[in-house]
Short mmCIF file of N, CA and C in Angstrom, two decimals:
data_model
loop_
_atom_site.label_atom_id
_atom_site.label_comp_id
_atom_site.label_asym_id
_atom_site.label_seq_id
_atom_site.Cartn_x
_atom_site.Cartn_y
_atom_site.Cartn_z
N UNK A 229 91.96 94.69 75.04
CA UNK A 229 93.13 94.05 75.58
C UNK A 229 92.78 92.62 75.96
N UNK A 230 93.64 91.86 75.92
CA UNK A 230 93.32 90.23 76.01
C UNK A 230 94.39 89.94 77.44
N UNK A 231 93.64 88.96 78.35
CA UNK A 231 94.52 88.66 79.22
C UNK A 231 95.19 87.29 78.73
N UNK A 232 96.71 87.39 79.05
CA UNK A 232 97.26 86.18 78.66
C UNK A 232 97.97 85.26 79.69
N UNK A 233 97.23 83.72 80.08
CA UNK A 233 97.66 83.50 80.65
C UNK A 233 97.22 81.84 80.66
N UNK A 234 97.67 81.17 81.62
CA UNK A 234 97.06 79.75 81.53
C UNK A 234 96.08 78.96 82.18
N UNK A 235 95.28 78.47 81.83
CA UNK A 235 94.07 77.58 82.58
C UNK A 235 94.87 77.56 84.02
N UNK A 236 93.50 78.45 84.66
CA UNK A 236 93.57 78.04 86.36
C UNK A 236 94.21 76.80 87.10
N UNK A 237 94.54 76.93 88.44
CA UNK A 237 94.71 75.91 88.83
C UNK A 237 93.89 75.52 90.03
N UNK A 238 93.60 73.82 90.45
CA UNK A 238 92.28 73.64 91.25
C UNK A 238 93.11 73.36 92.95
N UNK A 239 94.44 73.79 92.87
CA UNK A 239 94.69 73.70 94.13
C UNK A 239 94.40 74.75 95.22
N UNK A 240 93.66 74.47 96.31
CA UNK A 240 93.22 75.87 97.29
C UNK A 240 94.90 76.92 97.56
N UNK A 241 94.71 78.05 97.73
CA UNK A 241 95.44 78.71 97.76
C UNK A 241 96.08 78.87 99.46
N UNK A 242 97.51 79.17 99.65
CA UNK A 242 98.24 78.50 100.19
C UNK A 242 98.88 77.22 100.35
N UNK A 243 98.66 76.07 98.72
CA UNK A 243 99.26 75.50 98.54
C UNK A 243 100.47 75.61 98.40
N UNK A 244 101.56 74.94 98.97
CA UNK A 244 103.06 74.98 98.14
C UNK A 244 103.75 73.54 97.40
N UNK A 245 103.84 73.79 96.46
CA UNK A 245 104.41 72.51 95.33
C UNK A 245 105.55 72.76 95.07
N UNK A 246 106.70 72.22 94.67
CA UNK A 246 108.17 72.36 93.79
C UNK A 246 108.20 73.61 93.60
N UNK A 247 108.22 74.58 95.19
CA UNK A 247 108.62 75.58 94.61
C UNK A 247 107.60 76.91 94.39
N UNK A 248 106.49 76.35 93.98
CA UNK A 248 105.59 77.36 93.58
C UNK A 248 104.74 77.61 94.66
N UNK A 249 103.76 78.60 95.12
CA UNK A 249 103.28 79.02 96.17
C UNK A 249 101.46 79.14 94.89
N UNK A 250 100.73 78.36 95.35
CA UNK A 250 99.42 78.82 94.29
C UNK A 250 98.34 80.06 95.30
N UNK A 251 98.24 80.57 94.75
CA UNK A 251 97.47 81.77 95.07
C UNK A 251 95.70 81.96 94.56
N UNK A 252 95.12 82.98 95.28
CA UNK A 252 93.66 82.61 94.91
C UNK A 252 93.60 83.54 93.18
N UNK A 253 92.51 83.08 93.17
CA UNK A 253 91.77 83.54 91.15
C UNK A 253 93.12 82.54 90.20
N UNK A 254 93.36 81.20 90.89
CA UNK A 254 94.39 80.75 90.09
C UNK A 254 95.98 81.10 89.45
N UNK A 255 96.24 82.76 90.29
CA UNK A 255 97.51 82.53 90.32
C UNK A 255 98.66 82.13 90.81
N UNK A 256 100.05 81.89 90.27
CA UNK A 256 100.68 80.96 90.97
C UNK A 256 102.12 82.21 91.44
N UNK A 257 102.48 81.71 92.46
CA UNK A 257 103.99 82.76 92.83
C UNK A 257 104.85 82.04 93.32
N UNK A 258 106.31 82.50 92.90
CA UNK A 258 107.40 82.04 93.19
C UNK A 258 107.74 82.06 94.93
N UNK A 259 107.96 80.89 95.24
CA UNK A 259 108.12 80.63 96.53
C UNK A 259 109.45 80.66 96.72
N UNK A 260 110.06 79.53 96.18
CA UNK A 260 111.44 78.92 96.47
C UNK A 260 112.64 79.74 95.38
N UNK A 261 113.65 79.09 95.71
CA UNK A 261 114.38 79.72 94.61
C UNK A 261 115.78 80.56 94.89
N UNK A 262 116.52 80.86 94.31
CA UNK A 262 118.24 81.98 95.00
C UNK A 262 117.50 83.06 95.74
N UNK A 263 116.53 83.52 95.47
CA UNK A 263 116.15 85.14 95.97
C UNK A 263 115.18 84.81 97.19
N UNK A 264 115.05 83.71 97.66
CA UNK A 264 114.59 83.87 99.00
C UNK A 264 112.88 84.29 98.69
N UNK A 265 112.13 84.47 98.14
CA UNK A 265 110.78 85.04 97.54
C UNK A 265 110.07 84.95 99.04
N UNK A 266 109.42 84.06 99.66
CA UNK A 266 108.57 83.82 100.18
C UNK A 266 109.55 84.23 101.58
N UNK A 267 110.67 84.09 101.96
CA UNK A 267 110.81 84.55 102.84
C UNK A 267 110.89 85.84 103.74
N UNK A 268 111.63 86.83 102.35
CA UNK A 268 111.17 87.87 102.23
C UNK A 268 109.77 88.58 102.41
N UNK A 269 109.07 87.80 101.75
CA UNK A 269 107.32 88.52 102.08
C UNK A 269 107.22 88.42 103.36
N UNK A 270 106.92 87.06 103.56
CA UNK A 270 106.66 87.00 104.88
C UNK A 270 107.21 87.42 106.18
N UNK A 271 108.88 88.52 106.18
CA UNK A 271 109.10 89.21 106.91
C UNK A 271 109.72 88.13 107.82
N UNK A 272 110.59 86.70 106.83
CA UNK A 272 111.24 86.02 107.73
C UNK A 272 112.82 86.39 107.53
N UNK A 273 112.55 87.14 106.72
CA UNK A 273 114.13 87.95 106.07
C UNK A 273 114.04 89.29 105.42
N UNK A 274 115.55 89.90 105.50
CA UNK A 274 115.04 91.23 105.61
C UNK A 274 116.22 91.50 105.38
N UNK A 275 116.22 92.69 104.14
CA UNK A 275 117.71 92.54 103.31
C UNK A 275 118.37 93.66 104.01
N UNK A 276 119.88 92.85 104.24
CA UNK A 276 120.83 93.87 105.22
C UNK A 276 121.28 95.30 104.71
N UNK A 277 121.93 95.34 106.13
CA UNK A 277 122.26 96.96 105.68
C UNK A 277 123.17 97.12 104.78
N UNK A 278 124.29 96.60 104.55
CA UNK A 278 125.02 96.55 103.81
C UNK A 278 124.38 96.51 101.98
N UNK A 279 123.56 95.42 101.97
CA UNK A 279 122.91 95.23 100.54
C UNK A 279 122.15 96.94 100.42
N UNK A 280 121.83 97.22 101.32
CA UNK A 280 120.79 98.73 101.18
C UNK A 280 121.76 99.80 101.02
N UNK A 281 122.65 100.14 101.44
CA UNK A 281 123.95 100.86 101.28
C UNK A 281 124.52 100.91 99.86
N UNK A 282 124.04 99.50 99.87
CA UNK A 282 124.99 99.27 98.14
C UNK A 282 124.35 99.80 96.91
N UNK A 283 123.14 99.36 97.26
CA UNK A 283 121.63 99.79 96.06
C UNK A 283 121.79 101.72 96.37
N UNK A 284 122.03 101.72 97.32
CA UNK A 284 122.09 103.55 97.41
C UNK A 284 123.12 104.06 96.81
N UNK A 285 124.16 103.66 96.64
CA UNK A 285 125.74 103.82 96.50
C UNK A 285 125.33 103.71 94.89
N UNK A 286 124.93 102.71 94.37
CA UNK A 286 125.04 102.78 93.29
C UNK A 286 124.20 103.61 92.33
N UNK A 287 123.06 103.45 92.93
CA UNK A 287 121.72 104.22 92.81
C UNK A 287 122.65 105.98 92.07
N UNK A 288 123.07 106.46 93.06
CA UNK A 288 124.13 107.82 93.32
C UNK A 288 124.86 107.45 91.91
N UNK A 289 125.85 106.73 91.97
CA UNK A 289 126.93 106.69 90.97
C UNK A 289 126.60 106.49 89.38
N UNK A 290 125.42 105.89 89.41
CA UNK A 290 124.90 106.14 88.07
C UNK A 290 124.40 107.16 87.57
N UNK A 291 123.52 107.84 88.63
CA UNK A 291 123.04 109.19 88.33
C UNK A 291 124.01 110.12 88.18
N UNK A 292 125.03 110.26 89.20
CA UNK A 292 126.19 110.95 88.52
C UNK A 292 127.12 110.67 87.12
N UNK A 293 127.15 109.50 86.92
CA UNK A 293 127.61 109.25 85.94
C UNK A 293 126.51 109.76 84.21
N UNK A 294 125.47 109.61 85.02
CA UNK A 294 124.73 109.83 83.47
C UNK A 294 124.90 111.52 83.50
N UNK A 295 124.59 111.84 84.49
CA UNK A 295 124.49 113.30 84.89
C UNK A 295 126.24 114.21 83.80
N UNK A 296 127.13 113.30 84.03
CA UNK A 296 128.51 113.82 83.68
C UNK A 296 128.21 113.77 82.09
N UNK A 297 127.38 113.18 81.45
CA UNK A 297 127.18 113.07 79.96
C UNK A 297 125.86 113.84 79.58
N UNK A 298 125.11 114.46 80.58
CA UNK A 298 124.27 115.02 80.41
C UNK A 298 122.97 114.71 79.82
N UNK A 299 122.80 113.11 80.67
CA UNK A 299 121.45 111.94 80.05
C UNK A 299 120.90 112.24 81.64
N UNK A 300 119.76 112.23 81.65
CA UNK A 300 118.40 111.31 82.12
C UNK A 300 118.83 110.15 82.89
N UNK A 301 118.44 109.82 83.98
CA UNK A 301 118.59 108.87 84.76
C UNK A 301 117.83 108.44 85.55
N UNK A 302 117.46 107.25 85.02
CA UNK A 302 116.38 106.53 86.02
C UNK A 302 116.18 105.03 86.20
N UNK A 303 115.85 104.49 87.58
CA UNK A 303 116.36 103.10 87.66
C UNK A 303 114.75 102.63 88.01
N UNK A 304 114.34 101.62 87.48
CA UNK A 304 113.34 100.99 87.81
C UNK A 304 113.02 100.11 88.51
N UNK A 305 112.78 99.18 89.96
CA UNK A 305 112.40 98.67 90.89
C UNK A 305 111.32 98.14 90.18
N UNK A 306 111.34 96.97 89.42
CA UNK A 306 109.84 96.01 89.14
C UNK A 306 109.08 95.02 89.93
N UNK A 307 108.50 95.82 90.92
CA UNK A 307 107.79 94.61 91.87
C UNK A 307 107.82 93.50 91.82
N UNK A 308 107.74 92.77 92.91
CA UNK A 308 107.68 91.14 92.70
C UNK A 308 105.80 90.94 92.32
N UNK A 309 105.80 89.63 91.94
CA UNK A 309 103.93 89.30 91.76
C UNK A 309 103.05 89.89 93.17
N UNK A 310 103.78 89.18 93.59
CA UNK A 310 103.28 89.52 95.27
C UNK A 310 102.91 90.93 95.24
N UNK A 311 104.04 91.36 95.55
CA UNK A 311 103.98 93.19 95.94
C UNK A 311 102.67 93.87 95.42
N UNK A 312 102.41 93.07 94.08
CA UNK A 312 100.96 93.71 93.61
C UNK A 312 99.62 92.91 93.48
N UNK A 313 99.64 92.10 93.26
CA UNK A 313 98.31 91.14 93.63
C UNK A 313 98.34 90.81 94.94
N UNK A 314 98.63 91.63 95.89
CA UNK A 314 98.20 91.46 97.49
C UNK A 314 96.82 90.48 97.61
N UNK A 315 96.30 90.96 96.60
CA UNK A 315 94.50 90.33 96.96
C UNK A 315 94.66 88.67 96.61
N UNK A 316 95.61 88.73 95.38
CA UNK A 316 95.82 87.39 95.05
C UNK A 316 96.40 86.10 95.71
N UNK A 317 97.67 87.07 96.63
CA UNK A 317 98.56 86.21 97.19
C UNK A 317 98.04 85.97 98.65
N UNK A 318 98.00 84.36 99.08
CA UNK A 318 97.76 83.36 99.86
C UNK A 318 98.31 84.42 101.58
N UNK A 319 99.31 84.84 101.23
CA UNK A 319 99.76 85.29 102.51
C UNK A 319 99.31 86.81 103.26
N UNK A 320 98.87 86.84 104.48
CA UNK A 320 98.08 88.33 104.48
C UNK A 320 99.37 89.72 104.73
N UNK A 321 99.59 90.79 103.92
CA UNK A 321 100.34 91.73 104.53
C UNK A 321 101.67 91.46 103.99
N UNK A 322 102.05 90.87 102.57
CA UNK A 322 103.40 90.47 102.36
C UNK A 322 104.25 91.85 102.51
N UNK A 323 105.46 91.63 102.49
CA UNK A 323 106.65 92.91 102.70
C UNK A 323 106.84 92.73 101.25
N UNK A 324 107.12 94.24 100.73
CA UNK A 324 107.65 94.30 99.18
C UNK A 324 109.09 95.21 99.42
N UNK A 325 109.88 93.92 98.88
CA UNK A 325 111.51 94.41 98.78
C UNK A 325 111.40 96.09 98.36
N UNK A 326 110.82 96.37 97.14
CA UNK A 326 111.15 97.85 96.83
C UNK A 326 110.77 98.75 98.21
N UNK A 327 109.68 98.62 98.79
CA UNK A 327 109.71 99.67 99.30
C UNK A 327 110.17 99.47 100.60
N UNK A 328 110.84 98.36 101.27
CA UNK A 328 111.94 98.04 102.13
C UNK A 328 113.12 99.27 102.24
N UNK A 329 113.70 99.14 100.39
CA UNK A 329 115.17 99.68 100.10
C UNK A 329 115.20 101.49 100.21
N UNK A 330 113.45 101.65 99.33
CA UNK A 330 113.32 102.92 99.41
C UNK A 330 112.96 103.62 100.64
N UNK A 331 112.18 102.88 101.63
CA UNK A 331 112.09 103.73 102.71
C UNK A 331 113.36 103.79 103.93
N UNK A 332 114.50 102.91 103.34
CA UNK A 332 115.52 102.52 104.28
C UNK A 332 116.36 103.79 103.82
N UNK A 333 115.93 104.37 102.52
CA UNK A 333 116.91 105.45 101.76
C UNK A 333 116.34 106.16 100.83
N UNK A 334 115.76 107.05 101.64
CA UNK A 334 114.58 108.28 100.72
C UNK A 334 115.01 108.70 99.75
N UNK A 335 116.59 109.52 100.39
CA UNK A 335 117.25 110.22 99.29
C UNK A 335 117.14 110.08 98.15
N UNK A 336 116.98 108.63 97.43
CA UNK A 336 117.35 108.16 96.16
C UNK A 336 115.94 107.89 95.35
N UNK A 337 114.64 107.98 96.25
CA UNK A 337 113.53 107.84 95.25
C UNK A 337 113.32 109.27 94.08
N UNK A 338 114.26 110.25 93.98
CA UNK A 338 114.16 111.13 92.84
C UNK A 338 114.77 110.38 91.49
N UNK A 339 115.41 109.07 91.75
CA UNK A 339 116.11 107.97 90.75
C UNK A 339 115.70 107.15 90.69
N UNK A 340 114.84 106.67 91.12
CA UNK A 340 113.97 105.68 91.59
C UNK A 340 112.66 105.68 90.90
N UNK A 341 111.74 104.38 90.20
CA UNK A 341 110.67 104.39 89.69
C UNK A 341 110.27 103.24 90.37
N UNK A 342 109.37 102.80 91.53
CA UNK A 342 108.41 101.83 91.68
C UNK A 342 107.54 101.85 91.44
N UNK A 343 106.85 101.34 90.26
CA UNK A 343 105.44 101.55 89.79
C UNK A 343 104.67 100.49 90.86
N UNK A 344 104.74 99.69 91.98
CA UNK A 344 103.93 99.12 92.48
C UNK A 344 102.47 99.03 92.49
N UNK A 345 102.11 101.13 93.05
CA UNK A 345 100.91 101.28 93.18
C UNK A 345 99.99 101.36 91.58
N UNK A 346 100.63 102.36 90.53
CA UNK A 346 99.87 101.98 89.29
C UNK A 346 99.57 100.37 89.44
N UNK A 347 100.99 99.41 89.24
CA UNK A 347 100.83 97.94 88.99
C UNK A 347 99.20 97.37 89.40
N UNK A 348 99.32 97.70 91.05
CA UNK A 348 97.91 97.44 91.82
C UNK A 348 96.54 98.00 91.63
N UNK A 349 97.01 99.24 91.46
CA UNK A 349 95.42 99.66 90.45
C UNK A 349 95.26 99.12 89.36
N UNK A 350 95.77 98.86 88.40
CA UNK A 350 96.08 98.07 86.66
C UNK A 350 94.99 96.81 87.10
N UNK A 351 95.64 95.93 88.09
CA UNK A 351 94.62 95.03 88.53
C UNK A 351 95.60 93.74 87.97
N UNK A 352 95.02 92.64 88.09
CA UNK A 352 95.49 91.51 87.56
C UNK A 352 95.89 91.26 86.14
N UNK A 353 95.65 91.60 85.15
CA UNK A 353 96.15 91.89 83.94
C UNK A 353 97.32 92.36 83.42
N UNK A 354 97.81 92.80 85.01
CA UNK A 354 99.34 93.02 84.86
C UNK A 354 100.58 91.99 84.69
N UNK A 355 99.99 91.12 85.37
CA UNK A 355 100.75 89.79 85.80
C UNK A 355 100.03 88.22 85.15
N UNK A 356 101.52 87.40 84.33
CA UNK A 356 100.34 86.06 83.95
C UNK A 356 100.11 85.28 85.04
N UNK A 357 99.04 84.66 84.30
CA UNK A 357 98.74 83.76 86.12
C UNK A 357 99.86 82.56 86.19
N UNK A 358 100.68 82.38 85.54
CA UNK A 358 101.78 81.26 85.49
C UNK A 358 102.98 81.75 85.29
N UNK A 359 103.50 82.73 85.93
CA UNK A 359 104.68 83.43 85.40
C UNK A 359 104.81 84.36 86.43
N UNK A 360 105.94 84.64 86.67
CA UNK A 360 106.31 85.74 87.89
C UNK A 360 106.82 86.95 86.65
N UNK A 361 106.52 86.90 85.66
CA UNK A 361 106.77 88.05 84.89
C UNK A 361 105.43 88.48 84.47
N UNK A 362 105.37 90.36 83.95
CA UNK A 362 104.66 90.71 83.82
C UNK A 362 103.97 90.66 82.24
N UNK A 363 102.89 90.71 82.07
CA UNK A 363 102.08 91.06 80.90
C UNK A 363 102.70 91.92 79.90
N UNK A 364 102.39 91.85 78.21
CA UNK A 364 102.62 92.97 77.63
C UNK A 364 102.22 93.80 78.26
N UNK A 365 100.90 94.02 78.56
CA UNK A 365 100.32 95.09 79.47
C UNK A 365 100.96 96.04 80.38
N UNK A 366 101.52 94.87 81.18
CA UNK A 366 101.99 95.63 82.79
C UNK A 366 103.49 96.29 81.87
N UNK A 367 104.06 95.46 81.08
CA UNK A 367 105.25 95.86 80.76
C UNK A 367 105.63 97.06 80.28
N UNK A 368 104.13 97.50 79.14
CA UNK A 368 103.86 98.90 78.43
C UNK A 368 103.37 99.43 79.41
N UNK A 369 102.75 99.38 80.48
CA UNK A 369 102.51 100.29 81.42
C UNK A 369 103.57 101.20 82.36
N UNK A 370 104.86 100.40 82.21
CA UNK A 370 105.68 100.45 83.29
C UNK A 370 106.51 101.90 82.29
N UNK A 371 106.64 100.57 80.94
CA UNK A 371 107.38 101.68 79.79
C UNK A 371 106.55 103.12 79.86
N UNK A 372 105.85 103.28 79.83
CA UNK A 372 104.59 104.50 79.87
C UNK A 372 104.96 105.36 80.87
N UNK A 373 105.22 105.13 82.14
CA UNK A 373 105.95 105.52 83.66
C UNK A 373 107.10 106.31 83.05
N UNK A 374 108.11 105.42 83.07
CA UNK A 374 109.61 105.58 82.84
C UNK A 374 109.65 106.68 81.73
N UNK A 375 108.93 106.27 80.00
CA UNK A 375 109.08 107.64 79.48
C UNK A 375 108.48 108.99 80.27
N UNK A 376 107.25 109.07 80.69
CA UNK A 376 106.76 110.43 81.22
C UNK A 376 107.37 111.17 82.15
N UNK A 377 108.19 110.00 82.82
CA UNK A 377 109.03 110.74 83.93
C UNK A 377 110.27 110.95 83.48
N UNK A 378 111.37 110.55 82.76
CA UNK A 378 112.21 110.73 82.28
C UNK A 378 112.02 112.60 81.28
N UNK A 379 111.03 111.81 80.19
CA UNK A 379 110.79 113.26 78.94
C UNK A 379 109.96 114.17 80.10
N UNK A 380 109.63 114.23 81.07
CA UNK A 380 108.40 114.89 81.39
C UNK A 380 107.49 115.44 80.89
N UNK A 381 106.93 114.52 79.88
CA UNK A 381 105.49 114.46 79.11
C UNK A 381 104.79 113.08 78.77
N UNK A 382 103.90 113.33 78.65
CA UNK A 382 102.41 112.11 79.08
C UNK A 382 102.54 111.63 77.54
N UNK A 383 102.50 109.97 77.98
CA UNK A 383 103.03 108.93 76.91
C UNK A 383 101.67 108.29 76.82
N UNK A 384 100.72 109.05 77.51
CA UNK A 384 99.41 107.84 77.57
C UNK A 384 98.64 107.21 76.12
N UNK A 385 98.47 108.49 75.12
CA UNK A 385 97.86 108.20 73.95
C UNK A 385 98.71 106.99 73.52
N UNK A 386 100.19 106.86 73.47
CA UNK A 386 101.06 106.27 72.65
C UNK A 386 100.50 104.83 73.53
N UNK A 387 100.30 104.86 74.89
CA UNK A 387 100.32 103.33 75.92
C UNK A 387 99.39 103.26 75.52
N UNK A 388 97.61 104.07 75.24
CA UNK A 388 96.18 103.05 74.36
C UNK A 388 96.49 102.51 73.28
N UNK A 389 97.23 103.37 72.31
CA UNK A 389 97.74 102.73 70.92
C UNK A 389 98.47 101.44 70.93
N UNK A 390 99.01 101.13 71.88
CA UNK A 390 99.96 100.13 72.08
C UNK A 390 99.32 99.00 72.58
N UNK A 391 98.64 99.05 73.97
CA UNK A 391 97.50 98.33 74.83
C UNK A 391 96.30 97.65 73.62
N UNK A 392 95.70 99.12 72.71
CA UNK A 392 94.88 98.58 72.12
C UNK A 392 95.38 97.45 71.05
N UNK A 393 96.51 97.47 70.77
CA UNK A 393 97.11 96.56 69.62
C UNK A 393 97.29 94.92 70.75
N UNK A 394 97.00 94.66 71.45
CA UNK A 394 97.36 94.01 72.15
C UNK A 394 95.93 92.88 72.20
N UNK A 395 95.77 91.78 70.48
CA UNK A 395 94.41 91.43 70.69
C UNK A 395 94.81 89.75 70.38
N UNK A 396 96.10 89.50 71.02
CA UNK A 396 95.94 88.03 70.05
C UNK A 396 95.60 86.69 71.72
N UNK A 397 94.90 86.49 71.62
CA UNK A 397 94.07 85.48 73.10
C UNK A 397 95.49 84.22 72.93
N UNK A 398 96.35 84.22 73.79
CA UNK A 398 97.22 82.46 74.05
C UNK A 398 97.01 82.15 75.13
N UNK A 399 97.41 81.26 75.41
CA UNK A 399 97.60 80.44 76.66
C UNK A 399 99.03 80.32 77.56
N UNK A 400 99.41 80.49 78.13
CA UNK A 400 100.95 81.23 78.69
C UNK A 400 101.54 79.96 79.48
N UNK A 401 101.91 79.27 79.39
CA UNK A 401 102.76 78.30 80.31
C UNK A 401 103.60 78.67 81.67
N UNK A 402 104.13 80.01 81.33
CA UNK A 402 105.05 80.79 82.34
C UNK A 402 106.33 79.62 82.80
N UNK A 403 106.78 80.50 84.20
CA UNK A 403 107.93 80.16 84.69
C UNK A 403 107.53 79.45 85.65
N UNK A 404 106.40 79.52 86.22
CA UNK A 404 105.80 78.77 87.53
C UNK A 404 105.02 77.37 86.85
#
């Protein structure tokens, strides 16, 4: 497997630039922005009850709805960078939105997929270092999740076959 991502950066971590928050081993995370990123972690905001009500409400209505056609239903929660390179990110102890919503509303983690903790064992290879999006890697990993739990059977051979195809070395510019 090849990590893909872009030449480090030499600013100490807890820098903040236009936006971006640089983090240690050279990755960079979304600070600024509509979604509040950094405020959220840092537990200077904290999504209302109403927004948590709603994610539950709907959470419900889809599952019933797939349920009425007799599909499989499952919603995926994709961590922020943060949530999983804890080690990476500048700030100590960030708050991760998913498990905010889910522990505000248990009921619904049987519909619910946060791969957070795989994400964090996976290690850095999940995430580019210039991009608040995840890796082929992390991405087939997540896919790997979602089928086994959905089919309830182990997709792993199919995720080495896939992982192992995964050999071409670039350089990633990202979103950050």
């Amino acid at each position: 497997m090849v990590q893909l991502d872009a030449p480090t950066t030499d600013r100490p971590p807890g820098t903040l630039e236009n936006g971006v928050l640089f983090g240690r081993d050279g990755q960079l995370f979304l600070a600024d922005g509509g979604h509040a990123v950094l405020d959220f972690a840092r537990g200077n905001r904290v999504p209302t009850a109403e927004s948590i009500a709603t994610f539950a409400e709907n959470m419900g209505n889809r599952h019933t709805a797939a349920a009425n056609y007799n599909v499989p239903f499952l919603h995926i929660i994709f961590p922020d960078k943060q949530s999983v390179l804890t080690q990476d990110f500048p700030i100590e102890d960030p708050k991760c939105l998913g498990e905010i919503y889910l522990s505000a509303r248990p009921g619904i983690a049987g519909h619910v997929l946060y791969p957070r903790d795989a994400l964090r064992d996976a290690g850095s290879a999940v995430f580019q270092r210039t991009d608040t999006h995840m890796t082929d890697f992390g991405t087939a990993l997540v896919a790997q999740m979602a089928l086994d739990r959905v089919l309830g059977v182990s997709h792993a051979d199919a995720f080495a076959r896939i992982t192992a195809a995964i050999t071409v070395p670039q350089h990633w510019i990202g979103d950050l």
